[in-house]
Coordinates of C-alpha atoms and ligand atoms in Angstrom, one line a residue:
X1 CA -3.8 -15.6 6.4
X2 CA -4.0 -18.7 8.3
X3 CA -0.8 -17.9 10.2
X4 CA -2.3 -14.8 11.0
X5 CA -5.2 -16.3 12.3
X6 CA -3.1 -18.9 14.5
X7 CA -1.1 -16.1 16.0
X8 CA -4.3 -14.2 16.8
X9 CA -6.2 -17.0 18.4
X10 CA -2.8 -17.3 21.0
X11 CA -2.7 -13.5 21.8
X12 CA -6.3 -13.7 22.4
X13 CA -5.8 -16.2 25.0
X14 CA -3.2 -14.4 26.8
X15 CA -5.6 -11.7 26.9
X16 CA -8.1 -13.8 28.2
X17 CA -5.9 -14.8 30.9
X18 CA -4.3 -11.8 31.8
X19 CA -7.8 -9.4 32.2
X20 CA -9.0 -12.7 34.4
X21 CA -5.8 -12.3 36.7
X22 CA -6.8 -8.7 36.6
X23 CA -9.8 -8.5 38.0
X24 CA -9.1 -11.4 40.3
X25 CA -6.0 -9.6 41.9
X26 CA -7.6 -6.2 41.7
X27 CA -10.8 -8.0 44.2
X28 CA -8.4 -9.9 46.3
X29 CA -6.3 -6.7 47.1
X30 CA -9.2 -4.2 47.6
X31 CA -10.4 -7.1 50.1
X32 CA -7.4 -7.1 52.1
X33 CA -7.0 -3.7 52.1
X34 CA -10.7 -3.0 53.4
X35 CA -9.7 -6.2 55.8
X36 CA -6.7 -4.5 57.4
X37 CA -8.6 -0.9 57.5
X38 CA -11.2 -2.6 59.3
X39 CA -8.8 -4.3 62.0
X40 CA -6.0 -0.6 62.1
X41 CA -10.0 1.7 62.9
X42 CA -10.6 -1.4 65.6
X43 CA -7.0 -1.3 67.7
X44 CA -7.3 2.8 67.2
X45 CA -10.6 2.6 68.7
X46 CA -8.9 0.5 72.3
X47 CA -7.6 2.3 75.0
X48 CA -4.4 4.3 73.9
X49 CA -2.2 2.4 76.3
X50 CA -4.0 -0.9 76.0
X51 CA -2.4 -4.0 75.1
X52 CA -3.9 -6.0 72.4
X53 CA -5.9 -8.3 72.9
X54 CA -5.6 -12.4 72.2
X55 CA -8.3 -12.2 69.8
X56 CA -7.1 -9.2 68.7
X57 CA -3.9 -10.7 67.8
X58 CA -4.8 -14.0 66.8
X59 CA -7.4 -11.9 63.8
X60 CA -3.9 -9.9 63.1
X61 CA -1.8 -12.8 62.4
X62 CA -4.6 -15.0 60.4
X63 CA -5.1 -11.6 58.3
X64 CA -1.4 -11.6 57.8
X65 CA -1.0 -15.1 56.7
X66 CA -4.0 -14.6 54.1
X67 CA -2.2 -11.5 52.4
X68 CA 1.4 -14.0 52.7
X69 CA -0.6 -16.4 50.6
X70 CA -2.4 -14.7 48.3
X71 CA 1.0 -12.6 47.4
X72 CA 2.4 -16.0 46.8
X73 CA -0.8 -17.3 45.0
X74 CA -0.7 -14.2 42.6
X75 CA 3.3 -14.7 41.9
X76 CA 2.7 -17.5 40.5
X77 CA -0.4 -16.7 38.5
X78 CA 1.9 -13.9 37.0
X79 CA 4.6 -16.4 36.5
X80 CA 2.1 -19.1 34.5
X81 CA 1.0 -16.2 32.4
X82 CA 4.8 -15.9 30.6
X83 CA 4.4 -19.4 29.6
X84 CA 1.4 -18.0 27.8
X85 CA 2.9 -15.2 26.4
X86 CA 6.2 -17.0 25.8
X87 CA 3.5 -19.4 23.7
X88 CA 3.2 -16.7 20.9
X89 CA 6.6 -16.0 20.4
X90 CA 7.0 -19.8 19.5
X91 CA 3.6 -20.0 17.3
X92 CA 4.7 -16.7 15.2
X93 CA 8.3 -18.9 15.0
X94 CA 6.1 -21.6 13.7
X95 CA 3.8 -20.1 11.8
X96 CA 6.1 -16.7 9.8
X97 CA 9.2 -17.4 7.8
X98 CA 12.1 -15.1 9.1
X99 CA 15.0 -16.8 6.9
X100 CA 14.6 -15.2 3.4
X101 CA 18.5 -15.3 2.5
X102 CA 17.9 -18.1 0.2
X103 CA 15.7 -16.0 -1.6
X104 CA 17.4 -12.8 -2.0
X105 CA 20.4 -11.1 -3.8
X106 CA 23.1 -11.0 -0.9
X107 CA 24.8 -7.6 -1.0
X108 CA 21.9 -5.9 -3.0
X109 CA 21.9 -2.8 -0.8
X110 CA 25.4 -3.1 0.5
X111 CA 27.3 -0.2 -1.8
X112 CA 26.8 3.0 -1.3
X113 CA 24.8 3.4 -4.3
X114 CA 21.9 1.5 -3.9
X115 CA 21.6 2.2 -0.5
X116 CA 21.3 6.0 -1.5
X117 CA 18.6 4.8 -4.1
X118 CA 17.1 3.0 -1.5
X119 CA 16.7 6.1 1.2
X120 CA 15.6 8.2 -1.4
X121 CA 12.9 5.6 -2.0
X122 CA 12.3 6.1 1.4
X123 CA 12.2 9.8 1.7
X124 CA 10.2 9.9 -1.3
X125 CA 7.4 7.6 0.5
X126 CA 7.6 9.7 3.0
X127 CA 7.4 13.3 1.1
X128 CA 4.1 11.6 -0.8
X129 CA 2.0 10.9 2.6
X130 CA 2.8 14.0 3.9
X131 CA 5.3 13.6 6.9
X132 CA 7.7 16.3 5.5
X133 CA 9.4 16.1 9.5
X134 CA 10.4 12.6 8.7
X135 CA 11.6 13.0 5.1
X136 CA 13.4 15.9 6.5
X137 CA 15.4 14.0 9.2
X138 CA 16.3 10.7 6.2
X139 CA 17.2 13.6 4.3
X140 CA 19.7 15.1 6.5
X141 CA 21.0 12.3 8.6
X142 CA 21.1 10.1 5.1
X143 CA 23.2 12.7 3.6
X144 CA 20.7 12.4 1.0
X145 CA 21.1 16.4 -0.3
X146 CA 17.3 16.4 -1.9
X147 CA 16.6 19.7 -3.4
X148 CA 13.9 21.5 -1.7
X149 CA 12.6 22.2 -4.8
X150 CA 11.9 18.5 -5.8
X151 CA 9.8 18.4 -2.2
X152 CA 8.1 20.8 -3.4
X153 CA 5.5 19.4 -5.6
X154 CA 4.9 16.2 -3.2
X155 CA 3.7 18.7 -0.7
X156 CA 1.6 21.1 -2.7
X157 CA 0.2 17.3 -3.8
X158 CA -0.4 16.6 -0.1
X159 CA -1.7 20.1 0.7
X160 CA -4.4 20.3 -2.0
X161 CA -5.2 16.1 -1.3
X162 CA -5.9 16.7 2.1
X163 CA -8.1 20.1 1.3
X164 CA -10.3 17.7 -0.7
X165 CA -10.5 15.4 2.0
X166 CA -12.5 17.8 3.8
X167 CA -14.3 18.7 1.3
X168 CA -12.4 21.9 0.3
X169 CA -12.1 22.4 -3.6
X170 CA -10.6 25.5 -4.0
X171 CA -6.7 24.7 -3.6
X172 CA -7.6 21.8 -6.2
X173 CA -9.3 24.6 -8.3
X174 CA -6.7 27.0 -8.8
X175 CA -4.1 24.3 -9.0
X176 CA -6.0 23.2 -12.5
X177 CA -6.5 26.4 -13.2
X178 CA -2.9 27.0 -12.9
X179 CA -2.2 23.8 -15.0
X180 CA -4.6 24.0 -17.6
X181 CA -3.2 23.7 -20.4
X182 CA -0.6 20.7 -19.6
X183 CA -4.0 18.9 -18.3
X184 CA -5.9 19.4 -21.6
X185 CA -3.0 17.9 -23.3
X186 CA -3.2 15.2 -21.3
X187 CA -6.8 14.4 -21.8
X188 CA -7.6 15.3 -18.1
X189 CA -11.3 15.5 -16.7
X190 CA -10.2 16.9 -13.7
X191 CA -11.2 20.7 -13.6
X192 CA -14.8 19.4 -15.2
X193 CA -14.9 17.3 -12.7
X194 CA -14.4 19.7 -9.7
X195 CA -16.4 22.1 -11.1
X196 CA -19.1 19.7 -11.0
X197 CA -18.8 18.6 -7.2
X198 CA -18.6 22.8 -6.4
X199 CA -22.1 23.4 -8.8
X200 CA -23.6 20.6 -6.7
X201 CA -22.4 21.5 -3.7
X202 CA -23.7 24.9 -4.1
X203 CA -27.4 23.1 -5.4
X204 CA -27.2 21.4 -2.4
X205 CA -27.9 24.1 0.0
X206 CA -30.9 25.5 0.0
X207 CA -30.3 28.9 1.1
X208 CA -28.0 29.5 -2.0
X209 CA -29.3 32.3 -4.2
X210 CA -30.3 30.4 -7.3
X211 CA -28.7 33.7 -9.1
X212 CA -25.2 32.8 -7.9
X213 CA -25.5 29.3 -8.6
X214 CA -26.7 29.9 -12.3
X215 CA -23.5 32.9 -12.3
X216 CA -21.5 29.6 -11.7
X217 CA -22.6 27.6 -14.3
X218 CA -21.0 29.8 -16.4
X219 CA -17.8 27.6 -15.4
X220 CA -19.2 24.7 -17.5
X221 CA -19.0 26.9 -20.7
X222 CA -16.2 25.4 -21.7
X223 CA -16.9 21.8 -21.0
X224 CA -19.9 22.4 -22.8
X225 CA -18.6 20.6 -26.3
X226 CA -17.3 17.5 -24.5
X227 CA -19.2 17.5 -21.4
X228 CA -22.8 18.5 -22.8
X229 CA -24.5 15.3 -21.5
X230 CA -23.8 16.0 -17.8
X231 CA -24.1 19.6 -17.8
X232 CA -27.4 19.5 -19.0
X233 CA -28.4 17.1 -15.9
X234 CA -26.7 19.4 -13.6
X235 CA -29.0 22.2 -15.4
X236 CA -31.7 20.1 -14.4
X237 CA -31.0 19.8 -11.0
X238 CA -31.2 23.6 -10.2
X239 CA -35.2 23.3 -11.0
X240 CA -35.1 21.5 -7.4
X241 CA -32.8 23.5 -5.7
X242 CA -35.9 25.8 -3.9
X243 CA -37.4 22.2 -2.8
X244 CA -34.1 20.1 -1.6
X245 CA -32.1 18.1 -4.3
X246 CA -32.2 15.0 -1.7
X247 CA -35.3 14.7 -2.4
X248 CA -35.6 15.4 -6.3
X249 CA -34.6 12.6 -9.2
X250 CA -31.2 14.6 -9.1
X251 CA -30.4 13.2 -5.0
X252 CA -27.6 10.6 -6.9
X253 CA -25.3 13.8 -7.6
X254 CA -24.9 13.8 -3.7
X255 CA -23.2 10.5 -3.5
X256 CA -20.8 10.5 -1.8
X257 CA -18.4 8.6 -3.9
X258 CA -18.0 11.3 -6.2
X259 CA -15.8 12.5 -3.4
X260 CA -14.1 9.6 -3.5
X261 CA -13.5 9.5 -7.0
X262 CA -12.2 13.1 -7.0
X263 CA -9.3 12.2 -4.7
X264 CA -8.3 9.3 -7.3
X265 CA -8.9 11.2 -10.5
X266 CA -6.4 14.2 -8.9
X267 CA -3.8 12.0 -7.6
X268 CA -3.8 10.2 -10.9
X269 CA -3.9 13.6 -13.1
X270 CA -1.6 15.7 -10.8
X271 CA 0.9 12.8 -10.9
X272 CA 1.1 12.1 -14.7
X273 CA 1.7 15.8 -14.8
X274 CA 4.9 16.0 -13.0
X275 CA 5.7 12.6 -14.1
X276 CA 5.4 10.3 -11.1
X277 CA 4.2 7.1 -10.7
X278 CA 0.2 7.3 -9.8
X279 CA 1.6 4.8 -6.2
X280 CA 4.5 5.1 -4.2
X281 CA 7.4 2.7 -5.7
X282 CA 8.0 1.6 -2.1
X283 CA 4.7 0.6 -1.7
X284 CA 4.3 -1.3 -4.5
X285 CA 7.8 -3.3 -4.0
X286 CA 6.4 -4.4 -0.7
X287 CA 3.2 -5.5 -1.8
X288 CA 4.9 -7.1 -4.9
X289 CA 7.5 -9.2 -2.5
X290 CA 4.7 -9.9 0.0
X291 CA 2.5 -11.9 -3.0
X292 CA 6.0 -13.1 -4.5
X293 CA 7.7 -14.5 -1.2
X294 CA 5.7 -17.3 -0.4
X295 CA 5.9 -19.1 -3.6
X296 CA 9.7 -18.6 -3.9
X297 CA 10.0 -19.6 0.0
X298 CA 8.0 -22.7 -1.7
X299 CA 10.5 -23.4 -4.6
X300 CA 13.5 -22.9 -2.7
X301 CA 11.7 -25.6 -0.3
X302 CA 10.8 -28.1 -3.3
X303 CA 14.4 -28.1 -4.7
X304 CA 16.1 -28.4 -1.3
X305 CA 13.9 -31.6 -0.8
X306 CA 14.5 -33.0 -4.3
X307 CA 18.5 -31.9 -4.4
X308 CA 18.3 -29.9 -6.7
X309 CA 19.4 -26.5 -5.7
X310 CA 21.6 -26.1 -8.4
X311 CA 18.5 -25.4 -11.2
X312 CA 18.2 -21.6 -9.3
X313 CA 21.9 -20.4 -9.2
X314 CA 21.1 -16.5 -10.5
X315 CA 19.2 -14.9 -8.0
X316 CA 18.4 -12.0 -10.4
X317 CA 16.2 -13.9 -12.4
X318 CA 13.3 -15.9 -11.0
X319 CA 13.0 -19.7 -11.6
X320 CA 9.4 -19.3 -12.2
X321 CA 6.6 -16.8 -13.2
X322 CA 5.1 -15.2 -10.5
X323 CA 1.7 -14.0 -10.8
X324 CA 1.2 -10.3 -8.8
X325 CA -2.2 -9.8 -10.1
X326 CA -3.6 -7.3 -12.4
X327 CA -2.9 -4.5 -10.6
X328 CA 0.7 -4.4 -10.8
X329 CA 0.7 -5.1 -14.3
X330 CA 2.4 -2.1 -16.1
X331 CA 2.9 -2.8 -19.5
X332 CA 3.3 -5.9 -22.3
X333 CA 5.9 -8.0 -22.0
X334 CA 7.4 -10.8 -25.0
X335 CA 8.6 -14.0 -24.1
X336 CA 11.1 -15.8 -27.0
X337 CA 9.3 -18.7 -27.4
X338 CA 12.6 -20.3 -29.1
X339 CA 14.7 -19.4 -25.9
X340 CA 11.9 -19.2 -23.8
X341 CA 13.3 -16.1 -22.3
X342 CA 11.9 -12.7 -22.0
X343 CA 12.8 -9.6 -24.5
X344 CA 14.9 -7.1 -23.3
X345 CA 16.3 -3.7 -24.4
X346 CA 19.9 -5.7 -25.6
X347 CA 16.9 -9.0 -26.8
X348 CA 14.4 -7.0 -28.3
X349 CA 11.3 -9.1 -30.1
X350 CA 12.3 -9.1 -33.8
X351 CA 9.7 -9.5 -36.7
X352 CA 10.6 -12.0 -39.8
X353 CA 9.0 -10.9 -42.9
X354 CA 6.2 -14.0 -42.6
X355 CA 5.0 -12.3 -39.6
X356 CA 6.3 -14.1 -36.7
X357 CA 8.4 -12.8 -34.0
X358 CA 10.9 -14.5 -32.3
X359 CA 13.9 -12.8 -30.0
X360 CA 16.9 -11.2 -31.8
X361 CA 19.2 -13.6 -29.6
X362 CA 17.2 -16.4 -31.4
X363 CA 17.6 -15.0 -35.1
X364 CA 21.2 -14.8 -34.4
X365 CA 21.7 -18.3 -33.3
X366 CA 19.4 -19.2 -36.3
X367 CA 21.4 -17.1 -38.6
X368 CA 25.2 -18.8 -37.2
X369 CA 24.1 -22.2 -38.5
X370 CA 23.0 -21.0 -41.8
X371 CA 25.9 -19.3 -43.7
X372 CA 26.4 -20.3 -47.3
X373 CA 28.5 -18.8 -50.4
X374 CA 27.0 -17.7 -53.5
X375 CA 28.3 -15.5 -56.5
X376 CA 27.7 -12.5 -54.6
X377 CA 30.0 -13.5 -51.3
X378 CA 29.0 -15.1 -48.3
X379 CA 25.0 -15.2 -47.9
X380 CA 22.9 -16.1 -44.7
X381 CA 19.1 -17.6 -44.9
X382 CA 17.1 -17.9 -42.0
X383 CA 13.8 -20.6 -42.2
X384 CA 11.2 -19.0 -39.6
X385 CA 10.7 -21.6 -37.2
X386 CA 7.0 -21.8 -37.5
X387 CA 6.7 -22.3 -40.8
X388 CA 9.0 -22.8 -43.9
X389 CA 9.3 -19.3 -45.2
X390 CA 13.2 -18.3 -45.8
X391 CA 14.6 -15.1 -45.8
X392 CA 17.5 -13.2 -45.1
X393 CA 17.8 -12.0 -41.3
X394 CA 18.4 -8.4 -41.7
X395 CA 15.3 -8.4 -43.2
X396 CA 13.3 -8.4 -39.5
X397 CA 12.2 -5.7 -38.1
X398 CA 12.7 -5.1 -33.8
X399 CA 9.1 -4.8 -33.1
X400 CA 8.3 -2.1 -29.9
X401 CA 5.3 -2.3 -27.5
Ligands
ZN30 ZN1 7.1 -17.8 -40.2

């Protein structure tokens, strides 16, 4: 932020400088120009044949020389200017990292595959906000062959969105009606909730017959088991719809945040139902790499100055956690604490019958060390780590999140 701030105090200077130059040149040049009308209407005025006159001359060549010297003057105002200017190339240099290689997978996006993977990304941000044009032209000049039919749903998505935007519900309407039943399963409040900005919408104007609005209540019917709370205040807000709502107990339905909260709750819903992530994945690997460049710039930095580079050798693993906040935390993750590594689908966490869990990896290498022979052939005990219970590894169980 500070970088930013650095950068935007240096553009603000050449702006400074270059609206002064401005409105100094444009003052100096409307004064010549008035200058030289002045002295043209003055020799038009003489005798047609006339010669000019000393003094005549002598204003002529001084006017001259001024307009030679200010041109001169305001060349090299222009020219100090690009020093200026030239200044905020250098403090974004100084201030904005531009070398990442040491930070990222060389050759990530060089075969053919990922970089498919990535334009579809792409397209796929694209197809979400709406610019179908653009998604188009990645789609053909990518060679990318999407299905029109997989467009499909991000622009019916986009359509009804933007509907709601202005306040429209009925696209969102039918679309839940449409998709009842996969939104019920889905626990969704989304058609009570639309239903409830229409019936207030329709409260909200006065010269509604209160006949039609109570005809419309009848929508609420069958929300009426899980939703009985809110429907009855809605009920109670038609007793004010003759006087104005805005200025009954009930004026709070008219925030307008239940707007807001409409747009969220149908992006979230509509996206769970054709199984797509609630945010663009593009988005949210930039904002991840934005929070986790800086401290592996820093690392990378730290080991250069102490020598030792060779600690981070695989770039596909980080050499540190790195913290993106709660928002981009999607689900539970286990970290070994033997290997101090973190489970995967091949290391999955393992419970031992004591009730600890440790990595599968781990067991194994605890289970290597520990074969013996008995009467019935060659036997393996395991003593958990944490405390001294023995048992026989296949007895764990892979525990899933
Ligand atoms: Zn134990």
């Amino acid at each position: 932020m500070d970088s930013c701030m650095t950068v935007e105090r240096e553009i603000d200077k050449v702006l400074t400088k270059f609206g002064g130059l401005h409105d100094h040149s444009v003052d100096t040049i409307e004064d010549f120009i008035t200058s030289l009308e002045n002295i043209r209407k003055e020799l038009a005025e003489g005798p047609a044949d006339g010669e000019v006159q000393v003094t005549q001359s002598l204003v002529m060549n001084q006017a001259l020389h001024r307009v030679q010297e200010a041109t001169s003057r305001m060349g090299q105002e222009h020219k100090d200017l690009h020093s200026t200017v030239s200044k905020v190339g250098k403090t974004i240099d100084r201030n904005f990292v531009s070398e990442f290689s040491a930070v990222f997978t060389e050759g990530s996006f060089e075969n053919d595959e990922t970089q498919m993977l990535l334009n579809e990304i792409i397209c796929e941000h694209f197809l979400r906000q709406g610019k179908l044009d653009i998604a188009e032209a990645l789609n053909e000049e990518a060679d990318l062959n999407l299905d029109p039919v997989q467009m499909e749903p991000f622009l019916e998505l986009h359509r009804i969105l933007g509907a709601l935007k202005r306040r429209n519900l009925q696209p969102a309407l039918s679309w839940t009606a449409a998709n009842r039943d996969s939104l019920q399963n889905q626990g969704s409040n989304l058609e009570f909730k639309l239903h409830r900005l229409q019936f207030i919408e329709l409260v909200s104007q006065t010269t509604q017959n209160q006949t039609q609005v109570l005809q419309y209540a009848k929508n609420f019917a069958k929300f009426a088991d899980k939703h009985a709370r809110e429907v009855q205040v809605l009920m109670g807000s038609l007793l004010y719809m003759k006087q104005g709502i805005h200025t009954s107990p009930y004026a709070f339905l008219l925030d307008p945040i239940y707007w807001e909260e409409i747009c969220d709750v149908f992006t979230r819903d509509a996206c769970a139902l054709m199984g797509m992530s609630v945010e663009s994945p593009l988005s949210v690997s930039i904002r991840a790499g934005c929070r986790a460049l800086p401290p592996l710039l820093n690392i990378r930095q730290v080991m250069q100055q102490r020598q030792v580079s060779g600690v981070w050798t695989s770039k596909d693993e980080l050499p540190v956690e790195i913290d993106l906040g709660n928002e981009h935390r999607y689900h539970s993750i286990f970290a070994c604490p033997i290997l101090r590594q973190q489970s995967t689908e091949h290391n999955p966490p393992v419970r031992l019958i004591c009730g600890h869990v440790i990595s599968r990896d781990a067991l194994h290498k605890l289970a290597s060390g520990n074969k013996y022979v008995s009467q019935f052939g060659v036997k393996t005990l395991v003593k958990c780590p944490y405390c001294p219970v023995e048992q026989n590894p296949d007895d764990a169980k892979v525990v899933m999140f």
